Amino acid sequence: DTEPQLFTTTIMDDIESKVQNSSLDDGNRKAQRRKTHTGSFIQPSTHPGEKSHSNKSVPSLSSCRKYIRHYIDSLQLPPGLFAAVMECYEAIDSRKWLIENSASMNIQDAHAMMVGFKLEYIASVEFLGSGYVTRWQEFSQTFDFHVKMSARCWIPTEFWLVNDSGEGAGSQRFSVACGNKKDLSEEREMAYKIIKRATLEEKRNTLASQLRRIEKRIAKEALELTANNKHVVLMLCTDGDELGRKGSAAQDFVDSVVALSKLPVKIIVRLYTDDDRIIDFFNRLDSKLTDIEVLDDYFGEAMEVYLHNPWLTYGLGLHRLREAGLTSDFVGELDERCFSIEDIHRFCEEFFTGGEVDLPHPNNWDAFISSLATILSNEKQQWNPIKRRQTAWIDIKKLEKMFGRRRRMRHSMSNSSFQYSGAGVGRRESLSSITSSADSNNDAMTLEQVIQRWSHQPPKYKKLNSMQDLLVNMPMLFPPTNHAVEAH
């Protein structure tokens, strides 16, 4: 048997040429989205994405701004991020969600979240009720959050089920915040009921066929959207199961995505699978096209960000904003490449100050670190899914190790006595912090004890840690963290 087309390179080989034939240059559209959108929303139109706040049937812009501030606060995001979120919000004409409701979404290999009331902890849950978590249950958690946010913040959103669930289950297409504000409560309840009643049967429609329908609708509005510096956010919720089968499904899907990429559309793929081959397929697609972002579940995405940018705590609030399409393209690169120190400076300005306060450039390293420490001291610590405890947004000690010495040498900084307070600063996790409070003195442990506590789970240290945890915590086996090993 030949291998499914998904796992060959031929599908990807001609993507660049297809994109280059676009009538709307991709780079120009990204540049348009980076502009500051300070103008009014587009005038009332016939499509469901109408977002004119001068219309009395929709909430006022000031009301929407209030709720966006509320979400930023409830997700414990920095207040300075409000300006960047509003810029993205005002650039969005509407959102469309394409939801995979096929039999494969019943597979029990997913990850639900158990979240503390004040986000003081976020645990991965693989078992709910009478069985393991299904992909559909993981999706439902994502859906519930964003339906509520769409209604409160007035983000016109259409939802399309890939397959019709039949009579009694509700409409295959439904919307929230696309009509009159008086209907919001009813729209929300209807949305919840449709997803709860949705049947997950063998696929009757392909992803590509539904994407083509969406493409035709957006194409009719493309000129108006571009003229008003607007775009549509397309959220594709799928496990990609059909793409791993033999046949033309993968090629048809790629062709549909390429066609959408020629329109003023930002595509977000939210994956509900742990199949490495499918994840790799979407990541390769992400690398070929500019206006597509591929997101894993919160814990998987946090690991991807950590492997590229270990200085950042990937908070749940940041993940939710990325799912909503309310972050810049720049922030979307956190899981794709290692940020330079100039990138980190830019990120901190966008994330913490909103451009209203000048953050010293890293060329003056001590001033940069001092200002950043002061900012962090005023921010709430976040649950760190990698270290499984609360840490500051930015690990300053990690920045010091990655860039500090080189920066000081390069610019011949003379203030060698500089110290910063450390308030709110993330510290490197010690072995004692991941084992137990009783092991507070690492110096008293033998090398065998150190390795035992690294490789096994507390409190009895009988069960092995996962390979992911072993790799992440590997630095703890070496000096200066581990004093039981001689420096070398």
XYZ file of C-alpha atoms in Angstrom:
488
model
C 0.000 0.000 0.000
C 1.160 3.469 -0.761
C 1.351 5.978 2.043
C -1.496 8.524 2.339
C -0.913 11.652 0.335
C -0.756 13.672 3.541
C 2.691 12.335 4.365
C 4.342 13.088 1.032
C 6.079 16.335 0.114
C 4.415 16.760 -3.268
C 1.411 18.583 -1.811
C 3.587 21.269 -0.271
C 5.973 21.707 -3.184
C 3.749 23.935 -5.355
C 2.148 26.072 -2.626
C 4.500 29.042 -3.162
C 3.714 29.216 -6.875
C -0.020 29.106 -6.196
C 0.232 31.886 -3.648
C 2.383 34.033 -5.960
C -0.419 33.953 -8.528
C -2.696 35.674 -6.027
C -4.434 38.831 -7.200
C -4.019 40.314 -3.737
C -0.415 40.371 -2.567
C 0.003 38.509 0.722
C 2.636 40.821 2.108
C 0.502 43.898 1.492
C -2.398 42.363 3.385
C -0.186 41.610 6.375
C 1.146 45.145 6.257
C -2.425 46.458 6.233
C -3.236 44.435 9.325
C -0.224 45.900 11.129
C -1.485 49.448 10.631
C -3.164 51.201 13.527
C -6.893 51.038 12.872
C -8.169 54.270 14.341
C -10.949 54.893 11.844
C -14.618 54.036 12.234
C -16.029 50.599 11.594
C -17.342 49.836 8.117
C -20.756 51.184 7.301
C -23.776 48.903 7.688
C -23.757 46.196 5.032
C -25.848 43.198 4.090
C -23.478 40.521 5.358
C -23.715 39.084 8.917
C -20.417 40.651 9.938
C -21.974 44.107 10.293
C -20.116 45.892 13.062
C -21.253 49.513 12.904
C -21.518 50.789 16.483
C -23.498 53.817 15.322
C -26.381 51.419 14.763
C -28.637 51.326 17.830
C -29.282 47.610 17.367
C -25.660 46.815 18.333
C -23.751 47.716 21.522
C -21.829 50.977 21.567
C -18.100 50.930 21.004
C -17.549 52.184 24.561
C -19.538 49.221 25.878
C -17.412 46.788 23.839
C -14.240 48.447 25.067
C -15.456 48.015 28.634
C -16.016 44.283 28.159
C -12.675 43.812 26.439
C -11.022 45.472 29.447
C -13.029 43.104 31.638
C -11.691 40.074 29.758
C -8.124 41.339 29.890
C -8.495 41.780 33.646
C -10.271 38.447 34.272
C -7.618 36.591 32.252
C -4.953 38.391 34.342
C -3.360 39.940 31.280
C -1.361 43.183 31.575
C -3.541 46.321 31.247
C -0.993 47.677 28.767
C -2.067 44.977 26.304
C -5.447 46.678 25.856
C -4.234 48.966 23.037
C -2.876 46.064 20.964
C -6.038 44.002 21.523
C -8.263 46.903 20.491
C -6.205 47.400 17.329
C -6.835 43.762 16.402
C -10.494 44.005 17.427
C -11.189 47.005 15.229
C -9.505 45.298 12.263
C -11.832 42.289 12.467
C -14.964 42.497 10.344
C -16.342 39.149 11.538
C -15.348 35.615 12.438
C -16.339 32.273 10.970
C -15.843 28.989 12.808
C -15.777 25.743 10.822
C -16.343 22.923 13.303
C -15.429 19.285 12.699
C -18.319 17.149 13.978
C -17.294 13.786 12.539
C -17.012 10.420 14.267
C -13.281 10.843 14.845
C -14.015 13.663 17.313
C -15.267 10.924 19.682
C -11.759 9.501 20.041
C -10.665 9.582 23.672
C -7.162 11.026 23.459
C -7.790 14.691 24.280
C -7.019 17.073 27.152
C -9.584 19.073 29.077
C -8.611 21.779 31.545
C -9.392 22.147 35.222
C -8.937 25.850 35.976
C -8.781 27.505 39.383
C -11.307 30.271 40.039
C -8.549 32.895 40.026
C -6.319 31.018 37.538
C -4.094 30.035 40.467
C -3.688 26.603 38.863
C -4.506 24.997 35.515
C -4.439 21.216 35.370
C -4.634 18.914 32.371
C -7.504 16.440 32.733
C -7.591 13.248 30.709
C -10.537 11.606 32.505
C -14.045 13.103 32.838
C -17.120 11.425 34.291
C -17.220 7.825 33.128
C -14.463 7.893 30.541
C -11.410 9.527 29.047
C -11.712 13.000 27.530
C -12.847 13.009 23.912
C -11.717 15.467 21.277
C -15.278 16.853 21.195
C -15.212 17.515 24.951
C -11.951 19.417 24.582
C -13.480 21.423 21.747
C -16.604 22.151 23.827
C -14.496 23.889 26.483
C -12.971 26.140 23.821
C -16.376 26.779 22.254
C -18.092 27.721 25.537
C -15.487 30.367 26.341
C -15.516 32.030 22.935
C -19.300 32.061 22.504
C -19.561 34.018 25.748
C -16.748 36.360 24.727
C -18.284 36.915 21.265
C -21.579 37.948 22.838
C -20.165 40.237 25.496
C -17.582 41.961 23.312
C -19.769 41.950 20.185
C -17.565 39.974 17.848
C -19.915 38.867 15.022
C -19.321 35.135 14.674
C -20.877 32.536 12.388
C -20.523 28.858 13.262
C -20.596 26.166 10.573
C -20.764 22.467 11.393
C -19.001 20.379 8.768
C -21.856 17.854 8.844
C -25.591 18.370 9.306
C -26.599 16.730 12.594
C -30.126 16.098 11.332
C -33.574 17.035 12.586
C -33.869 17.825 16.263
C -30.212 18.763 16.704
C -30.527 22.309 15.397
C -29.194 24.241 12.437
C -25.930 23.353 10.737
C -25.149 27.081 10.660
C -25.831 29.492 13.486
C -24.432 32.781 14.737
C -23.781 34.999 17.739
C -23.671 38.828 17.677
C -24.665 39.029 14.020
C -28.079 40.566 14.513
C -29.729 42.660 17.218
C -28.189 42.998 20.664
C -31.579 42.089 22.155
C -31.171 38.587 20.707
C -27.784 37.857 22.296
C -29.078 35.808 25.211
C -31.219 33.655 22.930
C -28.368 33.242 20.420
C -25.985 32.073 23.137
C -28.419 29.510 24.518
C -29.165 28.216 21.026
C -25.445 27.890 20.265
C -24.840 25.865 23.425
C -27.799 23.577 22.670
C -26.714 22.907 19.084
C -23.213 21.869 20.147
C -24.578 19.754 23.000
C -26.982 17.935 20.663
C -24.601 17.628 17.707
C -24.215 14.075 16.442
C -20.729 12.810 15.674
C -21.208 10.369 12.823
C -19.149 9.197 9.895
C -18.119 12.098 7.696
C -20.472 13.055 4.902
C -18.835 16.343 3.910
C -15.156 17.129 3.517
C -13.382 20.069 5.094
C -12.427 21.269 1.619
C -16.024 21.416 0.398
C -17.080 23.603 3.318
C -14.000 25.810 2.990
C -14.892 26.445 -0.653
C -18.371 27.595 0.384
C -16.884 29.977 2.929
C -14.366 31.225 0.362
C -17.143 32.136 -2.091
C -18.962 34.160 0.559
C -15.866 36.073 1.636
C -14.773 36.662 -1.975
C -17.950 38.700 -2.587
C -16.900 41.121 0.175
C -13.134 41.101 -0.422
C -12.862 44.508 -2.123
C -14.917 46.248 0.559
C -12.989 44.531 3.345
C -9.644 45.531 1.836
C -10.760 49.131 1.258
C -11.695 49.409 4.933
C -8.552 47.653 6.261
C -10.683 44.800 7.575
C -10.291 41.065 7.529
C -12.287 37.966 8.462
C -10.971 35.543 11.074
C -11.587 31.930 10.060
C -11.278 29.477 12.955
C -10.959 25.865 11.809
C -11.611 23.412 14.664
C -10.547 19.952 13.489
C -8.603 16.824 14.317
C -7.457 16.535 10.702
C -8.423 12.859 10.699
C -9.642 12.796 7.084
C -6.352 14.271 5.872
C -4.464 11.186 7.022
C -6.488 8.841 4.859
C -5.735 7.781 1.306
C -7.251 9.785 -1.487
C -7.311 13.420 -2.502
C -8.641 14.917 0.783
C -5.273 16.416 1.773
C -4.648 17.972 -1.662
C -8.195 19.353 -1.832
C -7.808 20.833 1.636
C -4.505 22.526 0.782
C -5.963 23.963 -2.427
C -8.898 25.400 -0.459
C -6.630 26.975 2.157
C -4.394 28.486 -0.536
C -7.463 30.005 -2.202
C -8.568 31.519 1.121
C -5.083 32.910 1.704
C -5.567 35.158 -1.333
C -8.456 36.905 0.437
C -8.424 39.270 3.454
C -8.650 36.321 5.832
C -6.642 35.297 8.882
C -6.873 31.509 9.303
C -6.519 29.967 12.750
C -6.353 26.177 12.923
C -7.160 24.830 16.375
C -6.059 21.197 16.365
C -7.699 18.498 18.469
C -5.294 15.620 17.984
C -2.012 14.231 19.257
C -1.178 12.562 15.923
C 2.347 13.799 15.208
C 1.972 13.305 11.456
C -1.108 15.533 11.264
C 0.480 18.137 13.538
C 3.569 18.133 11.315
C 1.381 18.529 8.210
C -0.280 21.657 9.619
C 3.009 23.067 10.863
C 4.484 22.712 7.377
C 1.413 24.411 5.945
C 1.892 27.195 8.505
C 5.491 27.656 7.331
C 4.388 28.003 3.696
C 1.550 30.503 4.159
C 1.676 33.789 6.034
C -1.935 34.305 7.127
C -2.401 31.012 8.946
C -1.747 30.181 12.580
C -1.811 26.627 13.954
C -2.659 26.203 17.644
C -2.427 23.099 19.809
C -4.193 22.718 23.149
C -2.977 25.054 25.899
C -0.422 22.629 27.323
C 0.985 21.579 23.951
C 1.185 25.176 22.780
C 2.931 26.204 26.009
C 5.601 23.576 25.356
C 6.132 24.825 21.782
C 6.532 28.391 23.032
C 8.907 27.253 25.787
C 11.148 25.354 23.379
C 11.585 28.516 21.291
C 11.335 31.218 23.978
C 11.953 29.796 27.475
C 12.035 33.296 29.020
C 8.227 33.648 28.660
C 5.460 32.204 30.829
C 2.707 31.204 28.411
C -0.400 32.226 30.369
C -3.872 30.919 29.570
C -5.069 34.450 28.802
C -2.533 34.803 26.003
C -3.671 31.459 24.558
C -7.327 32.551 24.628
C -6.530 35.804 22.823
C -4.677 33.904 20.106
C -7.670 31.586 19.659
C -9.920 34.654 19.364
C -7.761 36.242 16.658
C -7.008 39.198 18.942
C -3.213 39.093 18.854
C -0.795 40.510 16.306
C 1.022 38.402 13.726
C 4.201 39.132 15.681
C 2.858 37.466 18.850
C 1.826 34.506 16.708
C 5.498 33.816 16.000
C 6.256 32.904 19.628
C 5.867 29.183 18.891
C 7.679 29.332 15.560
C 11.089 30.922 16.161
C 13.491 32.076 18.851
C 13.054 35.790 19.506
C 16.116 38.028 19.393
C 16.642 40.500 22.220
C 15.244 43.219 19.946
C 12.142 41.058 19.425
C 11.826 40.576 23.183
C 12.025 44.329 23.714
C 9.310 44.850 21.115
C 7.164 42.133 22.697
C 7.482 43.675 26.171
C 6.499 47.112 24.854
C 3.420 45.707 23.107
C 2.510 43.393 25.986
C 3.112 45.584 29.033
C 3.188 49.266 28.093
C 1.010 49.548 24.998
C 3.569 51.977 23.594
C 2.551 54.634 26.141
C 5.698 54.212 28.253
C 9.156 53.925 26.751
C 10.933 50.784 27.846
C 14.728 51.294 27.761
C 16.410 49.536 24.866
C 18.505 46.459 25.747
C 21.572 48.355 24.492
C 21.427 49.825 27.985
C 21.062 46.399 29.540
C 20.920 47.337 33.216
C 18.290 50.026 32.599
C 16.238 47.575 30.514
C 16.364 44.875 33.188
C 15.611 47.342 35.982
C 12.554 48.752 34.187
C 11.321 45.280 33.283
C 11.652 44.127 36.900
C 9.622 47.126 38.053
C 6.890 46.336 35.510
C 6.774 42.684 36.568
C 6.507 43.615 40.231
C 3.137 45.212 39.442
C 1.802 42.260 37.423
C 0.122 39.129 38.750
C 2.094 35.940 38.455
C 0.786 33.374 35.980
C 0.345 29.646 36.117
C 3.320 28.165 34.297
C 2.237 24.869 32.669
C 5.861 23.852 32.109
C 7.069 24.349 35.675
C 3.623 23.655 37.108
C 3.637 26.595 39.471
C 3.076 30.333 39.304
C 5.865 32.432 37.843
C 6.299 35.955 36.496
C 5.470 36.625 32.851
C 9.173 37.098 32.078
C 12.011 35.098 33.616
C 14.614 37.811 34.065
C 17.271 35.377 35.243
C 16.786 33.459 32.013
C 17.210 36.676 30.020
C 20.377 37.435 31.969
C 21.829 34.029 31.121
C 20.785 34.229 27.471
C 21.755 37.830 26.712
C 23.104 39.728 29.726
C 26.815 38.944 29.674
C 27.066 39.380 25.908
C 25.222 42.711 26.062
C 27.393 44.076 28.851
C 30.567 43.070 27.045
C 29.383 44.478 23.735
C 28.495 47.887 25.109
C 31.191 48.063 27.828
C 28.750 48.790 30.590
C 30.667 50.336 33.504
C 28.052 50.055 36.263
C 29.155 46.669 37.569
C 27.568 47.218 40.993
C 23.992 47.415 39.594
C 21.382 45.281 41.337
C 17.659 44.933 40.826
C 15.052 44.120 43.418
C 13.817 40.871 41.932
C 10.235 41.654 42.935
C 7.941 39.788 40.639
C 10.912 38.231 38.833
C 10.669 34.606 37.750
C 13.374 32.473 39.341
C 14.869 29.271 38.026
C 13.054 26.270 39.434
C 15.297 24.411 41.881
C 15.203 20.716 42.561
C 13.773 21.363 45.996
C 10.836 23.281 44.496
C 9.775 20.347 42.336
C 10.264 17.690 44.990
C 9.237 18.616 48.524
C 9.815 21.291 51.098
C 11.648 18.760 53.248
C 14.482 18.632 50.727
C 15.335 22.304 51.136
C 19.088 21.725 51.334
C 20.355 20.453 47.981
C 23.928 20.409 49.254
C 23.050 17.561 51.653
C 21.791 15.267 48.871
C 23.918 12.679 47.155
C 24.128 12.523 43.392
C 21.912 9.424 43.421
C 19.259 11.288 45.442
C 19.353 14.230 43.045
C 18.848 11.948 40.043
C 16.065 10.068 41.856
C 14.170 13.313 42.492
C 14.681 14.465 38.920
C 13.536 11.222 37.301
C 10.623 10.235 39.546
C 7.441 11.898 40.783
C 6.997 13.168 44.349
C 6.274 12.456 47.119
C 7.495 8.830 47.137
C 9.632 9.031 43.977
C 8.532 5.616 42.738
C 6.736 6.561 39.495
C 8.796 7.857 36.575
C 8.256 11.377 35.233
C 7.212 11.753 31.607
C 9.889 12.135 28.943
C 8.686 15.726 28.381
C 9.305 16.602 32.042
C 12.706 14.900 32.029
C 13.856 16.917 29.017
C 12.521 20.239 30.329
C 14.122 19.758 33.768
C 17.407 18.366 32.415
C 19.345 21.591 33.307
C 18.683 20.853 36.975
C 21.171 17.972 36.798
C 24.047 20.319 36.052
C 25.875 23.097 37.901
C 25.186 25.630 39.244
C 21.679 24.321 40.065
C 22.964 20.912 41.127
C 25.798 21.264 43.607
C 26.252 17.487 43.769
C 27.954 17.587 40.364
C 31.343 19.206 40.028
C 31.445 22.172 37.664
C 33.005 21.312 34.321
